[in-house]
Short mmCIF file of C-alpha atoms and ligand atoms in Angstrom, two decimals:
data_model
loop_
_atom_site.label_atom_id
_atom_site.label_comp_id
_atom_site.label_asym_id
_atom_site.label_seq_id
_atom_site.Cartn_x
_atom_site.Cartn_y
_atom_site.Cartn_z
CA UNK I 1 4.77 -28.79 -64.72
CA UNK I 2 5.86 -30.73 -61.86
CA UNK I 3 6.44 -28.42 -58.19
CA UNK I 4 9.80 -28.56 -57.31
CA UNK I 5 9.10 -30.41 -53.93
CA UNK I 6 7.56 -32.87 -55.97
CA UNK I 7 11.00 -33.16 -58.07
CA UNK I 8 13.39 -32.88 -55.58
CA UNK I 9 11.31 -36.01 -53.73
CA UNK I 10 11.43 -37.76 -57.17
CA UNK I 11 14.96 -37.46 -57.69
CA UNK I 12 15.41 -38.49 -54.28
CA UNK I 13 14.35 -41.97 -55.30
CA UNK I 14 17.48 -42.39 -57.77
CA UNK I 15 20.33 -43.41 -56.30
CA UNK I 16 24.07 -42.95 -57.26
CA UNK I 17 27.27 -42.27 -56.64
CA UNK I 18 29.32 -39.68 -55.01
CA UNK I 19 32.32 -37.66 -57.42
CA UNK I 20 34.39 -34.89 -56.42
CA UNK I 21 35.09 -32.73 -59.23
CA UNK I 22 38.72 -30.88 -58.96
CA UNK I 23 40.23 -28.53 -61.33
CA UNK I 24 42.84 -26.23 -61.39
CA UNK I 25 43.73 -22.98 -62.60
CA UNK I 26 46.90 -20.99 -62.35
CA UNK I 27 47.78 -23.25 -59.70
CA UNK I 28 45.30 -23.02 -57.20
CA UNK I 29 43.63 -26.47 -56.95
CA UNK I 30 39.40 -25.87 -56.35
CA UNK I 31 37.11 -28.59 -56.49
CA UNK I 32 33.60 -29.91 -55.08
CA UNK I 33 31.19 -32.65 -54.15
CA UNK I 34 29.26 -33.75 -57.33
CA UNK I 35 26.69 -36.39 -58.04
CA UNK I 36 25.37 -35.01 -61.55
CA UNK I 37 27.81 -36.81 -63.01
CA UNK I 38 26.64 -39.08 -66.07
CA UNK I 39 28.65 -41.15 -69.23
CA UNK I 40 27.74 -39.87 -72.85
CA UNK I 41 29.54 -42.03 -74.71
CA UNK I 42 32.54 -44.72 -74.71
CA UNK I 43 33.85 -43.64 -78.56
CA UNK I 44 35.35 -41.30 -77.90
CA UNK I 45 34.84 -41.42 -74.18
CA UNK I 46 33.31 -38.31 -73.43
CA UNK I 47 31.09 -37.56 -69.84
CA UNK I 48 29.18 -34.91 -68.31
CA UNK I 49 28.73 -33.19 -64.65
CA UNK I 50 25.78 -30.37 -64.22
CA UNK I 51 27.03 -27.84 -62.47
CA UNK I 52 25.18 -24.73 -60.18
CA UNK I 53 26.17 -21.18 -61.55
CA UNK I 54 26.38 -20.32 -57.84
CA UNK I 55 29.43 -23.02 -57.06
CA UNK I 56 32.60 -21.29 -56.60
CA UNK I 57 33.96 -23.75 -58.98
CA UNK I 58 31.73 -22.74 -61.83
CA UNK I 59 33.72 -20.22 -63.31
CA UNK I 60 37.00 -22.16 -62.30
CA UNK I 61 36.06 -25.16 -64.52
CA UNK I 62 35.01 -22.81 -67.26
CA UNK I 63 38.33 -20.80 -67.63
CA UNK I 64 40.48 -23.57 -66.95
CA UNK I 65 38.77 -25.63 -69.55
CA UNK I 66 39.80 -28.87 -67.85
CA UNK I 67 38.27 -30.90 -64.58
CA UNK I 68 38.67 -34.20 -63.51
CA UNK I 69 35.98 -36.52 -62.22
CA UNK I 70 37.05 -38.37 -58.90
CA UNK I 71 34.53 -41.79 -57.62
CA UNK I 72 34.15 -42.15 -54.09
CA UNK I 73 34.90 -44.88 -52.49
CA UNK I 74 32.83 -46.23 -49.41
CA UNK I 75 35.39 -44.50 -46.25
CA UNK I 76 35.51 -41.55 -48.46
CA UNK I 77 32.50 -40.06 -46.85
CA UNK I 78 34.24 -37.52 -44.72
CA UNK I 79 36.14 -36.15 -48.26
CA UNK I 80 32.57 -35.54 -49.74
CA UNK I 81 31.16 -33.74 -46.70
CA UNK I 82 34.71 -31.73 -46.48
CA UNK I 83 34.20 -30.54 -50.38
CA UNK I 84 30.71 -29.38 -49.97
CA UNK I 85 31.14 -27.35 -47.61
CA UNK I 86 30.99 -23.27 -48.58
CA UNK I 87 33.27 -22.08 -45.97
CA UNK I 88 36.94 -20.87 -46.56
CA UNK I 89 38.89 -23.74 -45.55
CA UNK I 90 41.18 -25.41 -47.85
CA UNK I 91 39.49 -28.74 -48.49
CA UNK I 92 42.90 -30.23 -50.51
CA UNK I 93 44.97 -29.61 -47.02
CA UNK I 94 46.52 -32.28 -45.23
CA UNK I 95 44.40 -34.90 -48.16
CA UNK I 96 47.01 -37.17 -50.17
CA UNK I 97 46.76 -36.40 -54.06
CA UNK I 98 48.51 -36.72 -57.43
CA UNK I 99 48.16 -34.70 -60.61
CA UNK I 100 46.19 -35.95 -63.48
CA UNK I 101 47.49 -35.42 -67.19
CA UNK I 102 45.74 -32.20 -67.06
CA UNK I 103 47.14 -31.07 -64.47
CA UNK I 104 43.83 -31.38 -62.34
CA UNK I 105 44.43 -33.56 -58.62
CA UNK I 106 43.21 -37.14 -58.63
CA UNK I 107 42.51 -37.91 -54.76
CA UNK I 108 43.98 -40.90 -53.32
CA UNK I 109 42.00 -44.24 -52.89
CA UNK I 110 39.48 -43.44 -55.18
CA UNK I 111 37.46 -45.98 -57.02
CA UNK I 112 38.59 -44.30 -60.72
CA UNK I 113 38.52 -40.85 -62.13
CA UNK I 114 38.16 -39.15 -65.15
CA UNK I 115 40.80 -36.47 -66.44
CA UNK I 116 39.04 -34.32 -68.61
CA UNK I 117 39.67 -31.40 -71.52
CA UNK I 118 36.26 -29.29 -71.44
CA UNK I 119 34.70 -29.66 -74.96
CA UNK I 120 31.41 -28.60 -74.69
CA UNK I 121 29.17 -25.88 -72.03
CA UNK I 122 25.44 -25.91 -72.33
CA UNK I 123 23.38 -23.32 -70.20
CA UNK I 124 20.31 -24.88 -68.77
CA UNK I 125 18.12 -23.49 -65.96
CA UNK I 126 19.99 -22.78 -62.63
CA UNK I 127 23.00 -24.95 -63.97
CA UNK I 128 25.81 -25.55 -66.76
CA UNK I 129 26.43 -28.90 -68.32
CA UNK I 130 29.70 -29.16 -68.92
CA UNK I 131 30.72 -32.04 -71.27
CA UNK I 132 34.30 -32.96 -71.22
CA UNK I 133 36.05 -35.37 -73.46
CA UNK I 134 37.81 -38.18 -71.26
CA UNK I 135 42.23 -37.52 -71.66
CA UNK I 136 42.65 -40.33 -69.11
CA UNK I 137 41.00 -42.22 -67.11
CA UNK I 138 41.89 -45.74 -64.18
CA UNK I 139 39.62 -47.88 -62.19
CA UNK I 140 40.20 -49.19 -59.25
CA UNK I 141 38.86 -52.80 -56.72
CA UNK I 142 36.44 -51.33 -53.90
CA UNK I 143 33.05 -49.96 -52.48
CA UNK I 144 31.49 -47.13 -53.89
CA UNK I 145 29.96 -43.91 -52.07
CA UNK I 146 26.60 -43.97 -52.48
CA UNK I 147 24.15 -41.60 -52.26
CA UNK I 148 20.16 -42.18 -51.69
CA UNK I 149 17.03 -40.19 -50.03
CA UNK I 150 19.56 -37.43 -49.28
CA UNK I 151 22.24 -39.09 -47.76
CA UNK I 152 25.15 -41.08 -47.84
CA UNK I 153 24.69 -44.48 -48.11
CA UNK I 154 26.79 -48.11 -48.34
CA UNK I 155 25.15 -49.67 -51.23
CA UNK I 156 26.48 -52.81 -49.77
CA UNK I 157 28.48 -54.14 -53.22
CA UNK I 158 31.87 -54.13 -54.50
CA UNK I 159 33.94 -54.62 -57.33
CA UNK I 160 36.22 -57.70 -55.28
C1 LIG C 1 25.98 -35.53 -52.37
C2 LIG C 1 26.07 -34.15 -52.99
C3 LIG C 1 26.00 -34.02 -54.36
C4 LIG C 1 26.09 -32.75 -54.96
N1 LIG C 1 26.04 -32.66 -56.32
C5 LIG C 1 26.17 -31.46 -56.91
C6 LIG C 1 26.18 -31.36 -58.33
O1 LIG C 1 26.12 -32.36 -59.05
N2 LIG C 1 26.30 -30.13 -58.89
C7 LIG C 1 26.39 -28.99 -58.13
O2 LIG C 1 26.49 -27.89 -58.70
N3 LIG C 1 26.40 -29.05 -56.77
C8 LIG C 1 26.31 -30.26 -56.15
N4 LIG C 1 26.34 -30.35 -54.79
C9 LIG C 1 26.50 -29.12 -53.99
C10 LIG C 1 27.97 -28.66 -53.91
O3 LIG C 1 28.83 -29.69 -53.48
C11 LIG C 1 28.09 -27.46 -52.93
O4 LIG C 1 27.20 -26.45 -53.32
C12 LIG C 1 29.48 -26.94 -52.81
O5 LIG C 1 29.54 -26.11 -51.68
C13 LIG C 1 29.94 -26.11 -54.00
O6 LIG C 1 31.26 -25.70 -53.71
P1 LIG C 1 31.90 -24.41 -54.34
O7 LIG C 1 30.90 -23.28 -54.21
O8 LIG C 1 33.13 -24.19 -53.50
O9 LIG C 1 32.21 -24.72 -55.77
C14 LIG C 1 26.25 -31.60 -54.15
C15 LIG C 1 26.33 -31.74 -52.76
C16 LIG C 1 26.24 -33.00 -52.18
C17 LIG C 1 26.35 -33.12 -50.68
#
């Protein structure tokens, strides 16, 4: 079996993009900075995000059974280092945002997002997969957040 330095160097060399995942239950909004974050399947549109049992938002996600899936665009940076922090401070105030369909917050000036009913959790190793079929979902013109060789990166294309 692979070491996990060897791994975590590994993944290192696949790049992607940057999500923050928001949900919301009994009205107190939660989310976090995401890049497990993968497509299943188009019919019907259904994604999935792994997330850490030690995220605050773990058990949020799981009770609420709904989340939605929000791209990063390129100046969105200092949103993605603001959600993954672990400190107290209310990473929604003073940020511009709308409600999905399922009641979950869509940032402003993302690239798209995914609205998402929670249809399926898997248990596997430190994290859960949570598989969520896709309620709604928009795409917007712009850069995307990358991340690569842990950091943030400008992947230097665009949709326009
Ligand atoms: C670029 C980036 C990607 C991340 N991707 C994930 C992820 O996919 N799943 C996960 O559980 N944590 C991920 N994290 C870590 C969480 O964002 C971080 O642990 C966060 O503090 C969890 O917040 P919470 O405990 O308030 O839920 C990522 C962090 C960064 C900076």
């Amino acid at each position: 079996m692979a070491v996990a330095l060897e791994f975590r160097k590994a993944m290192r060399r696949y790049p992607t993009g940057v999500t923050v995942v928001t949900t919301v239950l009994n009205g107190k909004l939660k989310g976090f900075t995401a890049n497990a974050f993968a497509s299943v399947s188009a019919e019907p549109p259904t994604i999935l995000i792994c997330v850490n049992r030690t995220a605050r938002t773990h058990a949020l996600i799981s009770q609420a059974g709904r989340f939605c899936v929000n791209v990063l665009r390129l100046d969105q940076r200092p949103i993605a280092e603001r959600f993954s922090k672990k400190d107290d401070a209310d990473p929604f105030a003073s940020l511009p945002y709308t409600f999905a369909r399922t009641g979950a917050p869509v940032l402003d000036g993302v690239l798209s997002y995914f609205d998402c009913e929670l249809a399926e959790e898997h248990s596997a190793a430190t994290h859960t997969i949570f598989i969520g079929n896709v309620l709604a979902c928009e795409a917007h013109d712009g850069a995307p957040l990358g991340y690569f060789d842990a950091g943030y990166r400008d992947f230097g294309c665009s949709t326009t």
